[in-house]
Amino acid sequence: MLWLLASGFFVWCAFREIRGSFVARPGYDFPTPVSKPYLAIVIALAIGFAWPTVHRLYFERFLSAKSTELADGHRARVHCNTVFDTMMDTEMLAAGHANIETGEIALQAPWCGVLMSYLSHPERASRDEIISLDIFTHESMHVRGERNEAVTECEAVQRNYRAAKLLGVPDPIAKQNALDYYNDSYLHRQEMGIMQASYFSSECAPGKAWDEHLSDSTWAP
Ligand SMILES: [Zn+2]
């Protein structure tokens, strides 16, 4: 918000400069010609300050559309929390949360940024970047209608391949990233204390009770 205010200030500076070339300013008899270097600087500053917010809004719209697809048409609205939003959030310790009734998803700082950098180089994704993909898929599964955390997470594990492809990751890389999440993160949750274990089930595995046998499952050969 502060950045948009700063951008608005520089837009006003540009407007004042252009108007001064048509209408004499107070104390002047004639209009003064536009200073091109000054105008270029204030326009660049206006764009520079607006860009992070515009970029975030664009990314939120993109994620909302893809999340709605993952949630089988249940309308999702993704919000990328800023650091300030996260500090004010009653669920600030969770990486994200979703409201099943309204379809609103909040991704805490810095996870939207991590997801953005994952999408910029999925072929060399870090562990955190792959986790950011799962957070997005997991919250989408809540919007799809599941409340139980372990079931939600299992649905996400099976759809991370689909989610990565929807977000534009090339096919073989999407598959590998989704499998890496299952093998390197999900299967270790059972050993990571009660909190993490509540997201895990031994039934969440190929051929087990929670396998949905999706044609494009992360596990499908
Ligand atoms: Zn959850």
Short mmCIF file of C-alpha atoms and ligand atoms in Angstrom, two decimals:
data_model
loop_
_atom_site.label_atom_id
_atom_site.label_comp_id
_atom_site.label_asym_id
_atom_site.label_seq_id
_atom_site.Cartn_x
_atom_site.Cartn_y
_atom_site.Cartn_z
CA MET A 1 0.00 0.00 0.00
CA LEU A 2 2.82 2.39 0.93
CA TRP A 3 4.53 1.58 -2.36
CA LEU A 4 1.37 2.42 -4.30
CA LEU A 5 1.15 5.74 -2.45
CA ALA A 6 4.76 6.48 -3.43
CA SER A 7 3.93 5.55 -7.02
CA GLY A 8 0.89 7.87 -6.93
CA PHE A 9 3.10 10.71 -5.72
CA PHE A 10 5.44 10.34 -8.71
CA VAL A 11 2.47 10.10 -11.11
CA TRP A 12 1.31 13.41 -9.65
CA CYS A 13 4.82 14.91 -10.18
CA ALA A 14 4.69 13.81 -13.86
CA PHE A 15 1.19 15.24 -14.27
CA ARG A 16 2.25 18.55 -12.71
CA GLU A 17 5.28 18.76 -15.02
CA ILE A 18 3.20 18.12 -18.16
CA ARG A 19 0.45 20.49 -17.09
CA GLY A 20 3.08 23.20 -16.47
CA SER A 21 3.97 23.08 -20.19
CA PHE A 22 0.39 24.10 -21.10
CA VAL A 23 -0.70 26.26 -18.18
CA ALA A 24 1.51 28.89 -16.50
CA ARG A 25 2.35 27.94 -12.94
CA PRO A 26 1.53 30.36 -10.11
CA GLY A 27 4.06 33.24 -10.21
CA TYR A 28 4.97 32.60 -13.89
CA ASP A 29 3.70 34.58 -16.88
CA PHE A 30 4.09 31.72 -19.39
CA PRO A 31 3.99 27.91 -19.37
CA THR A 32 7.43 26.33 -18.87
CA PRO A 33 8.69 23.61 -21.25
CA VAL A 34 8.76 20.03 -19.97
CA SER A 35 12.07 18.90 -18.51
CA LYS A 36 12.50 15.57 -20.27
CA PRO A 37 15.11 14.11 -17.86
CA TYR A 38 12.93 15.04 -14.86
CA LEU A 39 9.83 13.56 -16.51
CA ALA A 40 11.70 10.36 -17.38
CA ILE A 41 12.91 10.00 -13.78
CA VAL A 42 9.50 10.53 -12.14
CA ILE A 43 7.77 8.15 -14.61
CA ALA A 44 10.45 5.52 -13.97
CA LEU A 45 9.98 5.93 -10.21
CA ALA A 46 6.17 5.71 -10.56
CA ILE A 47 6.50 2.43 -12.49
CA GLY A 48 9.22 1.13 -10.14
CA PHE A 49 7.12 1.66 -7.01
CA ALA A 50 3.93 0.25 -8.58
CA TRP A 51 5.60 -2.83 -10.08
CA PRO A 52 5.84 -5.11 -6.96
CA THR A 53 2.13 -4.61 -6.19
CA VAL A 54 1.02 -5.01 -9.81
CA HIS A 55 3.19 -8.12 -10.15
CA ARG A 56 1.76 -9.60 -6.95
CA LEU A 57 -1.83 -8.91 -8.07
CA TYR A 58 -1.12 -10.55 -11.42
CA PHE A 59 0.41 -13.59 -9.70
CA GLU A 60 -2.57 -13.85 -7.32
CA ARG A 61 -5.00 -13.86 -10.27
CA PHE A 62 -2.92 -16.52 -12.00
CA LEU A 63 -2.78 -18.70 -8.85
CA SER A 64 -6.52 -18.21 -8.21
CA ALA A 65 -7.40 -19.49 -11.70
CA LYS A 66 -5.10 -22.52 -11.38
CA SER A 67 -6.25 -23.27 -7.84
CA THR A 68 -9.89 -23.24 -9.02
CA GLU A 69 -8.97 -25.82 -11.67
CA LEU A 70 -7.23 -28.00 -9.09
CA ALA A 71 -10.26 -27.67 -6.80
CA ASP A 72 -12.49 -29.12 -9.56
CA GLY A 73 -14.26 -25.83 -10.19
CA HIS A 74 -14.74 -24.68 -6.58
CA ARG A 75 -13.84 -21.01 -6.83
CA ALA A 76 -10.52 -20.19 -5.15
CA ARG A 77 -9.14 -16.75 -4.44
CA VAL A 78 -5.47 -16.75 -3.58
CA HIS A 79 -3.95 -13.91 -1.59
CA CYS A 80 -0.19 -13.56 -1.21
CA ASN A 81 0.29 -12.13 2.26
CA THR A 82 2.91 -9.43 2.66
CA VAL A 83 5.17 -9.56 5.73
CA PHE A 84 2.79 -7.11 7.39
CA ASP A 85 -0.28 -9.24 6.47
CA THR A 86 1.49 -12.29 7.92
CA MET A 87 2.27 -10.51 11.19
CA MET A 88 -1.39 -9.53 11.53
CA ASP A 89 -2.65 -13.02 10.59
CA THR A 90 -4.06 -15.11 13.45
CA GLU A 91 -2.61 -18.17 11.69
CA MET A 92 0.80 -16.66 11.09
CA LEU A 93 2.62 -19.87 12.04
CA ALA A 94 0.95 -21.87 9.26
CA ALA A 95 2.54 -21.55 5.80
CA GLY A 96 -0.94 -21.07 4.39
CA HIS A 97 -4.60 -21.50 5.21
CA ALA A 98 -7.86 -21.79 3.34
CA ASN A 99 -11.50 -21.05 4.05
CA ILE A 100 -13.63 -23.86 2.61
CA GLU A 101 -16.80 -21.74 2.68
CA THR A 102 -15.44 -18.69 0.82
CA GLY A 103 -12.62 -20.29 -1.20
CA GLU A 104 -10.13 -17.75 0.12
CA ILE A 105 -6.56 -18.96 0.38
CA ALA A 106 -3.82 -17.02 2.16
CA LEU A 107 -0.20 -17.90 1.47
CA GLN A 108 2.06 -16.45 4.16
CA ALA A 109 5.22 -14.50 3.45
CA PRO A 110 7.59 -15.54 1.96
CA TRP A 111 5.89 -18.56 0.33
CA CYS A 112 4.44 -16.74 -2.71
CA GLY A 113 7.93 -15.45 -3.47
CA VAL A 114 9.36 -18.95 -3.04
CA LEU A 115 6.70 -20.34 -5.41
CA MET A 116 7.50 -17.58 -7.91
CA SER A 117 11.18 -18.46 -7.90
CA TYR A 118 10.31 -22.19 -8.24
CA LEU A 119 8.32 -21.39 -11.40
CA SER A 120 11.23 -19.38 -12.81
CA HIS A 121 13.64 -22.37 -12.66
CA PRO A 122 11.76 -25.63 -11.88
CA GLU A 123 14.60 -27.70 -13.35
CA ARG A 124 16.81 -26.74 -10.39
CA ALA A 125 14.16 -26.42 -7.70
CA SER A 126 15.32 -26.33 -4.09
CA ARG A 127 13.55 -28.36 -1.39
CA ASP A 128 11.73 -25.24 -0.14
CA GLU A 129 10.61 -24.37 -3.66
CA ILE A 130 9.11 -27.85 -4.10
CA ILE A 131 7.43 -27.47 -0.69
CA SER A 132 5.88 -24.18 -1.90
CA LEU A 133 4.24 -26.13 -4.75
CA ASP A 134 2.74 -28.54 -2.23
CA ILE A 135 1.47 -25.69 -0.01
CA PHE A 136 -0.39 -24.28 -3.03
CA THR A 137 -1.85 -27.69 -3.94
CA HIS A 138 -2.71 -28.46 -0.30
CA GLU A 139 -4.70 -25.25 0.20
CA SER A 140 -6.47 -25.86 -3.12
CA MET A 141 -7.57 -29.27 -1.79
CA HIS A 142 -9.17 -27.55 1.21
CA VAL A 143 -11.14 -25.32 -1.20
CA ARG A 144 -12.12 -28.51 -3.06
CA GLY A 145 -13.88 -29.50 0.17
CA GLU A 146 -11.59 -31.53 2.45
CA ARG A 147 -11.02 -30.47 6.08
CA ASN A 148 -9.00 -33.38 7.47
CA GLU A 149 -5.33 -32.39 7.23
CA ALA A 150 -3.92 -35.85 6.52
CA VAL A 151 -6.48 -36.54 3.75
CA THR A 152 -5.96 -33.05 2.31
CA GLU A 153 -2.21 -33.55 2.22
CA CYS A 154 -2.59 -36.95 0.56
CA GLU A 155 -4.84 -35.44 -2.12
CA ALA A 156 -2.19 -32.77 -2.66
CA VAL A 157 0.64 -35.31 -2.91
CA GLN A 158 -1.22 -37.09 -5.72
CA ARG A 159 -1.98 -33.80 -7.54
CA ASN A 160 1.35 -31.99 -7.23
CA TYR A 161 2.30 -33.29 -10.70
CA ARG A 162 -0.96 -31.89 -12.14
CA ALA A 163 -0.50 -28.64 -10.20
CA ALA A 164 3.06 -28.11 -11.46
CA LYS A 165 1.95 -28.65 -15.06
CA LEU A 166 -0.99 -26.25 -14.61
CA LEU A 167 1.47 -23.65 -13.35
CA GLY A 168 3.53 -24.08 -16.51
CA VAL A 169 6.28 -26.49 -15.43
CA PRO A 170 7.38 -28.76 -18.34
CA ASP A 171 6.12 -32.35 -18.07
CA PRO A 172 9.12 -34.48 -17.05
CA ILE A 173 10.30 -31.84 -14.57
CA ALA A 174 6.81 -31.51 -13.03
CA LYS A 175 6.71 -35.27 -12.48
CA GLN A 176 10.17 -35.31 -10.89
CA ASN A 177 9.39 -32.36 -8.59
CA ALA A 178 6.14 -34.00 -7.45
CA LEU A 179 7.90 -37.32 -6.79
CA ASP A 180 10.71 -35.50 -4.96
CA TYR A 181 8.13 -33.93 -2.63
CA TYR A 182 6.59 -37.32 -1.89
CA ASN A 183 9.92 -39.08 -1.29
CA ASP A 184 11.99 -36.33 0.33
CA SER A 185 9.39 -34.40 2.34
CA TYR A 186 6.09 -36.29 2.74
CA LEU A 187 7.50 -39.66 3.77
CA HIS A 188 9.64 -37.97 6.45
CA ARG A 189 6.68 -36.24 8.10
CA GLN A 190 5.90 -39.32 10.19
CA GLU A 191 9.28 -38.92 11.99
CA MET A 192 8.98 -35.16 12.58
CA GLY A 193 6.82 -34.92 15.70
CA ILE A 194 3.08 -34.92 16.40
CA MET A 195 2.30 -31.74 14.44
CA GLN A 196 3.88 -32.96 11.21
CA ALA A 197 2.60 -36.52 11.74
CA SER A 198 -0.98 -35.23 11.70
CA TYR A 199 -0.41 -34.50 8.00
CA PHE A 200 0.82 -38.03 7.31
CA SER A 201 -0.80 -41.42 6.78
CA SER A 202 0.79 -44.72 5.84
CA GLU A 203 -2.37 -45.27 3.73
CA CYS A 204 -1.19 -42.44 1.46
CA ALA A 205 0.89 -44.53 -0.93
CA PRO A 206 0.51 -46.20 -4.34
CA GLY A 207 -2.10 -48.98 -4.14
CA LYS A 208 -3.04 -48.16 -0.52
CA ALA A 209 -6.47 -47.06 0.77
CA TRP A 210 -6.02 -43.35 0.02
CA ASP A 211 -4.70 -43.84 -3.51
CA GLU A 212 -7.30 -42.15 -5.74
CA HIS A 213 -5.90 -43.88 -8.85
CA LEU A 214 -5.88 -40.61 -10.79
CA SER A 215 -4.82 -41.05 -14.40
CA ASP A 216 -2.31 -38.22 -13.96
CA SER A 217 -1.33 -39.06 -10.39
CA THR A 218 2.14 -38.21 -9.17
CA TRP A 219 2.50 -41.97 -8.67
CA ALA A 220 1.15 -43.07 -12.06
CA PRO A 221 3.82 -44.85 -14.12
ZN ZN B 1 -4.33 -27.75 5.69
#
